[in-house]
Amino acid sequence: MVRIRVLVVDDHRIFAESLAAALAAEPDVDVSAAGSGPAALRCLERAAAEGRRFDVLLVDADLGAVAGALPAQREPGSGPPPPGSDGIALVAGVRVTHPGVRTVVLAERDDPRRAAHALQAGASGWVAKDCSLSRLLAVIRGVLREETHLPPALLTGVLRELTAARKHRTDSERLVESLTPREHEVLRCMVAGLGRKDVAARLFLSPHTVRTHMQNVLGKLGVHSTLAAVALARRAGVRPADLAGDVVERSGQLA
């Protein structure tokens, strides 16, 4: 019998232990539980090192959230939330560090926007926390067959969110394409979090020249702040400058 290894990640201990116990009653399921994102990542690393990789993560959508507080709303197309903000951030991290593991988000409420963000982050499913055990098992087995599972009531809203995200990305890409090569390099430095002096040192330019490039970037992107420019750049898929490995030419080729 092929056994399915499941890791439940939820900081509500009673729920996590109850769900783990219910799943463990299945003859083909091995289950463990973790109470936080960092604990889950440690479990994944330890299991991989021992040759006992997990197959599926069941992740609380509101992992780490303050009780009673709603997760921060994000603009369509802005990508997954920053690391550590909630369960969807864990999904994004697992996709990078353990791409063979399927993730399913457990949610207390139907939220098309957050479900869309979960799919963008790499989740294979979004299910209600109060769904039946048989439904949850069907989702677990389904995602291992490369299926994507969403509640039927969420499908229209999720498709709308994903369509809006694609439109925002397309518009953002068009704006980024209007930048000169040098302005694009400056934007990559901004995405990496560098300030004006650091950008100047990195690109061998004067701070005044960098200031001019930054103003041009904001103007062409149609935004009024560095934060807005960075958000737009991320939507367009602009990578941050590789501070460790990029080689910046001293010549004026990019000027």
Short mmCIF file of C-alpha atoms in Angstrom, two decimals:
data_model
loop_
_atom_site.label_atom_id
_atom_site.label_comp_id
_atom_site.label_asym_id
_atom_site.label_seq_id
_atom_site.Cartn_x
_atom_site.Cartn_y
_atom_site.Cartn_z
CA MET A 1 0.00 0.00 0.00
CA VAL A 2 1.33 3.42 -0.99
CA ARG A 3 1.14 5.68 2.02
CA ILE A 4 0.46 9.42 1.85
CA ARG A 5 2.53 11.60 4.18
CA VAL A 6 0.60 14.67 5.31
CA LEU A 7 1.77 17.61 7.43
CA VAL A 8 -0.91 19.74 9.11
CA VAL A 9 0.29 23.30 9.75
CA ASP A 10 -1.98 25.27 12.08
CA ASP A 11 -1.25 27.32 15.19
CA HIS A 12 -4.64 26.39 16.69
CA ARG A 13 -3.42 23.35 18.61
CA ILE A 14 -6.79 21.70 19.28
CA PHE A 15 -7.83 21.93 15.62
CA ALA A 16 -4.47 20.70 14.37
CA GLU A 17 -4.40 17.72 16.74
CA SER A 18 -8.04 16.82 16.00
CA LEU A 19 -7.49 16.94 12.25
CA ALA A 20 -4.26 14.97 12.52
CA ALA A 21 -6.00 12.29 14.60
CA ALA A 22 -8.86 12.00 12.10
CA LEU A 23 -6.47 11.66 9.16
CA ALA A 24 -4.29 9.17 11.02
CA ALA A 25 -7.28 6.80 11.22
CA GLU A 26 -7.01 6.29 7.46
CA PRO A 27 -4.96 3.17 6.65
CA ASP A 28 -2.95 4.85 3.88
CA VAL A 29 -2.20 8.17 5.61
CA ASP A 30 0.74 9.08 7.85
CA VAL A 31 0.25 12.47 9.45
CA SER A 32 2.26 14.94 11.53
CA ALA A 33 1.46 18.42 12.80
CA ALA A 34 3.37 21.70 13.10
CA GLY A 35 2.26 24.84 14.89
CA SER A 36 4.00 27.51 12.79
CA GLY A 37 5.56 28.22 9.41
CA PRO A 38 9.16 27.90 10.67
CA ALA A 39 8.29 24.64 12.44
CA ALA A 40 6.74 23.31 9.24
CA LEU A 41 9.85 24.16 7.24
CA ARG A 42 12.03 22.40 9.80
CA CYS A 43 9.79 19.31 9.53
CA LEU A 44 10.09 19.37 5.75
CA GLU A 45 13.88 19.71 5.87
CA ARG A 46 14.27 16.94 8.45
CA ALA A 47 11.96 14.59 6.53
CA ALA A 48 13.80 15.24 3.26
CA ALA A 49 17.15 14.57 4.93
CA GLU A 50 15.84 11.26 6.26
CA GLY A 51 14.36 10.25 2.91
CA ARG A 52 10.78 10.47 4.22
CA ARG A 53 9.48 13.44 2.25
CA PHE A 54 5.98 14.75 2.89
CA ASP A 55 3.50 14.56 0.03
CA VAL A 56 0.90 17.14 1.09
CA LEU A 57 0.84 20.17 3.38
CA LEU A 58 -2.49 21.29 4.85
CA VAL A 59 -1.89 24.95 5.74
CA ASP A 60 -4.10 27.29 7.76
CA ALA A 61 -4.77 30.38 5.59
CA ASP A 62 -4.52 32.59 8.67
CA LEU A 63 -1.40 30.97 10.09
CA GLY A 64 0.27 33.40 12.49
CA ALA A 65 -2.49 36.01 12.23
CA VAL A 66 -3.56 37.89 15.36
CA ALA A 67 -6.80 36.47 16.67
CA GLY A 68 -9.76 38.37 15.27
CA ALA A 69 -7.70 40.34 12.76
CA LEU A 70 -8.38 40.07 9.06
CA PRO A 71 -5.44 39.41 6.74
CA ALA A 72 -4.19 42.46 4.91
CA GLN A 73 -5.84 43.08 1.55
CA ARG A 74 -3.52 43.20 -1.45
CA GLU A 75 -3.98 44.52 -4.94
CA PRO A 76 -4.75 42.00 -7.70
CA GLY A 77 -1.57 40.80 -9.35
CA SER A 78 0.67 41.90 -6.51
CA GLY A 79 1.72 38.31 -5.91
CA PRO A 80 1.90 36.40 -2.65
CA PRO A 81 2.20 38.25 0.64
CA PRO A 82 5.59 38.90 2.19
CA PRO A 83 7.32 36.05 4.07
CA GLY A 84 5.89 35.38 7.50
CA SER A 85 2.62 37.25 6.99
CA ASP A 86 0.32 34.20 6.81
CA GLY A 87 -0.18 30.70 5.52
CA ILE A 88 -0.16 31.77 1.89
CA ALA A 89 3.38 33.08 2.36
CA LEU A 90 4.33 29.61 3.63
CA VAL A 91 2.81 28.10 0.48
CA ALA A 92 5.01 30.36 -1.65
CA GLY A 93 8.11 29.41 0.32
CA VAL A 94 7.39 25.69 0.09
CA ARG A 95 6.94 25.95 -3.68
CA VAL A 96 10.53 27.23 -3.91
CA THR A 97 12.25 25.05 -1.32
CA HIS A 98 10.20 21.82 -1.70
CA PRO A 99 8.60 21.90 -5.16
CA GLY A 100 7.51 18.27 -4.95
CA VAL A 101 5.20 18.92 -2.00
CA ARG A 102 1.55 19.73 -2.78
CA THR A 103 -0.11 22.35 -0.59
CA VAL A 104 -3.78 22.75 0.30
CA VAL A 105 -4.99 25.86 2.12
CA LEU A 106 -7.55 25.42 4.90
CA ALA A 107 -9.77 28.50 5.31
CA GLU A 108 -12.45 29.58 7.76
CA ARG A 109 -14.17 31.76 5.15
CA ASP A 110 -14.65 31.86 1.42
CA ASP A 111 -12.52 34.66 0.00
CA PRO A 112 -12.00 34.71 -3.79
CA ARG A 113 -9.13 37.19 -3.61
CA ARG A 114 -7.14 35.22 -1.07
CA ALA A 115 -7.93 31.95 -2.84
CA ALA A 116 -6.56 33.48 -6.05
CA HIS A 117 -3.43 34.59 -4.18
CA ALA A 118 -3.07 31.05 -2.82
CA LEU A 119 -3.17 29.58 -6.32
CA GLN A 120 -0.66 32.18 -7.52
CA ALA A 121 1.58 31.26 -4.59
CA GLY A 122 1.52 27.61 -5.64
CA ALA A 123 -1.37 26.02 -3.74
CA SER A 124 -3.18 23.12 -5.36
CA GLY A 125 -6.36 23.51 -3.36
CA TRP A 126 -8.48 25.73 -1.11
CA VAL A 127 -10.98 24.03 1.18
CA ALA A 128 -13.12 25.04 4.14
CA LYS A 129 -11.89 24.06 7.56
CA ASP A 130 -15.31 22.64 8.37
CA CYS A 131 -15.51 20.41 5.29
CA SER A 132 -16.10 16.70 5.81
CA LEU A 133 -13.21 14.31 6.26
CA SER A 134 -14.22 12.47 3.10
CA ARG A 135 -14.09 15.73 1.14
CA LEU A 136 -10.66 16.60 2.55
CA LEU A 137 -9.33 13.13 1.71
CA ALA A 138 -10.66 13.49 -1.84
CA VAL A 139 -8.78 16.79 -2.17
CA ILE A 140 -5.57 15.30 -0.76
CA ARG A 141 -5.70 12.40 -3.19
CA GLY A 142 -6.73 14.71 -6.02
CA VAL A 143 -3.84 17.13 -5.69
CA LEU A 144 -1.44 14.19 -5.80
CA ARG A 145 -2.93 13.49 -9.24
CA GLU A 146 -2.03 17.06 -10.25
CA GLU A 147 -5.63 18.26 -9.81
CA THR A 148 -6.57 21.72 -8.52
CA HIS A 149 -9.46 21.86 -6.07
CA LEU A 150 -11.67 24.86 -5.28
CA PRO A 151 -15.18 25.06 -3.81
CA PRO A 152 -17.64 25.51 -6.71
CA ALA A 153 -18.98 28.71 -5.11
CA LEU A 154 -15.52 30.29 -5.38
CA LEU A 155 -14.78 29.46 -9.01
CA THR A 156 -16.33 32.56 -10.59
CA GLY A 157 -14.75 34.94 -8.09
CA VAL A 158 -11.32 33.31 -8.35
CA LEU A 159 -11.39 33.41 -12.16
CA ARG A 160 -12.33 37.09 -11.97
CA GLU A 161 -9.41 37.79 -9.63
CA LEU A 162 -6.94 35.87 -11.80
CA THR A 163 -8.16 37.69 -14.91
CA ALA A 164 -7.74 41.05 -13.16
CA ALA A 165 -4.27 40.00 -12.01
CA ARG A 166 -3.31 39.14 -15.59
CA LYS A 167 -4.56 42.52 -16.82
CA HIS A 168 -2.62 44.38 -14.11
CA ARG A 169 0.49 42.39 -15.00
CA THR A 170 0.10 43.15 -18.70
CA ASP A 171 -0.34 46.88 -18.06
CA SER A 172 2.64 46.87 -15.70
CA GLU A 173 4.82 45.03 -18.21
CA ARG A 174 3.97 47.60 -20.88
CA LEU A 175 5.02 50.46 -18.60
CA VAL A 176 8.27 48.74 -17.60
CA GLU A 177 9.08 48.16 -21.28
CA SER A 178 9.07 51.95 -21.77
CA LEU A 179 12.17 52.32 -19.57
CA THR A 180 15.67 52.67 -20.98
CA PRO A 181 18.15 49.89 -20.12
CA ARG A 182 19.76 52.12 -17.47
CA GLU A 183 16.39 53.04 -15.96
CA HIS A 184 15.49 49.36 -15.86
CA GLU A 185 18.73 48.62 -13.98
CA VAL A 186 17.91 51.42 -11.52
CA LEU A 187 14.44 49.93 -11.06
CA ARG A 188 15.95 46.51 -10.31
CA CYS A 189 18.10 48.14 -7.64
CA MET A 190 14.99 49.79 -6.19
CA VAL A 191 13.23 46.40 -6.10
CA ALA A 192 16.26 45.04 -4.22
CA GLY A 193 15.70 47.74 -1.59
CA LEU A 194 18.73 49.93 -2.36
CA GLY A 195 18.64 53.63 -1.56
CA ARG A 196 19.93 56.38 -3.84
CA LYS A 197 23.50 56.36 -2.51
CA ASP A 198 23.73 52.57 -2.73
CA VAL A 199 22.39 52.60 -6.29
CA ALA A 200 24.94 55.27 -7.21
CA ALA A 201 27.80 53.21 -5.78
CA ARG A 202 26.59 50.04 -7.45
CA LEU A 203 26.12 51.56 -10.90
CA PHE A 204 29.17 53.88 -10.68
CA LEU A 205 26.99 56.97 -11.07
CA SER A 206 26.69 60.21 -9.14
CA PRO A 207 23.79 60.48 -6.64
CA HIS A 208 22.43 63.36 -8.74
CA THR A 209 22.34 61.17 -11.86
CA VAL A 210 20.64 58.38 -9.93
CA ARG A 211 18.08 60.89 -8.63
CA THR A 212 17.31 61.89 -12.21
CA HIS A 213 16.96 58.25 -13.29
CA MET A 214 14.64 57.53 -10.36
CA GLN A 215 12.46 60.52 -11.19
CA ASN A 216 12.29 59.33 -14.80
CA VAL A 217 11.32 55.84 -13.64
CA LEU A 218 8.50 57.17 -11.46
CA GLY A 219 7.26 59.39 -14.26
CA LYS A 220 7.24 56.66 -16.91
CA LEU A 221 5.54 54.20 -14.55
CA GLY A 222 2.95 56.79 -13.59
CA VAL A 223 3.53 56.50 -9.84
CA HIS A 224 4.51 58.96 -7.14
CA SER A 225 6.65 56.94 -4.75
CA THR A 226 9.40 54.34 -4.69
CA LEU A 227 7.08 51.88 -2.92
CA ALA A 228 4.50 52.18 -5.69
CA ALA A 229 7.20 51.74 -8.34
CA VAL A 230 8.48 48.60 -6.62
CA ALA A 231 4.96 47.15 -6.34
CA LEU A 232 4.35 47.77 -10.05
CA ALA A 233 7.74 46.30 -10.95
CA ARG A 234 6.98 43.14 -9.00
CA ARG A 235 3.65 42.79 -10.80
CA ALA A 236 5.56 43.02 -14.07
CA GLY A 237 7.95 40.30 -12.99
CA VAL A 238 11.00 42.53 -12.59
CA ARG A 239 13.70 40.68 -10.67
CA PRO A 240 15.63 42.50 -7.95
CA ALA A 241 19.26 43.21 -8.73
CA ASP A 242 21.44 40.29 -7.70
CA LEU A 243 23.53 42.05 -5.10
CA ALA A 244 25.92 39.13 -4.83
CA GLY A 245 26.35 38.09 -8.43
CA ASP A 246 25.45 40.85 -10.89
CA VAL A 247 28.33 42.47 -12.74
CA VAL A 248 27.72 46.09 -13.59
CA GLU A 249 29.79 47.50 -16.41
CA ARG A 250 31.61 50.76 -15.87
CA SER A 251 31.12 51.78 -19.48
CA GLY A 252 28.34 54.04 -20.62
CA GLN A 253 26.51 51.33 -22.54
CA LEU A 254 23.45 51.54 -20.28
CA ALA A 255 23.42 55.30 -19.84
#
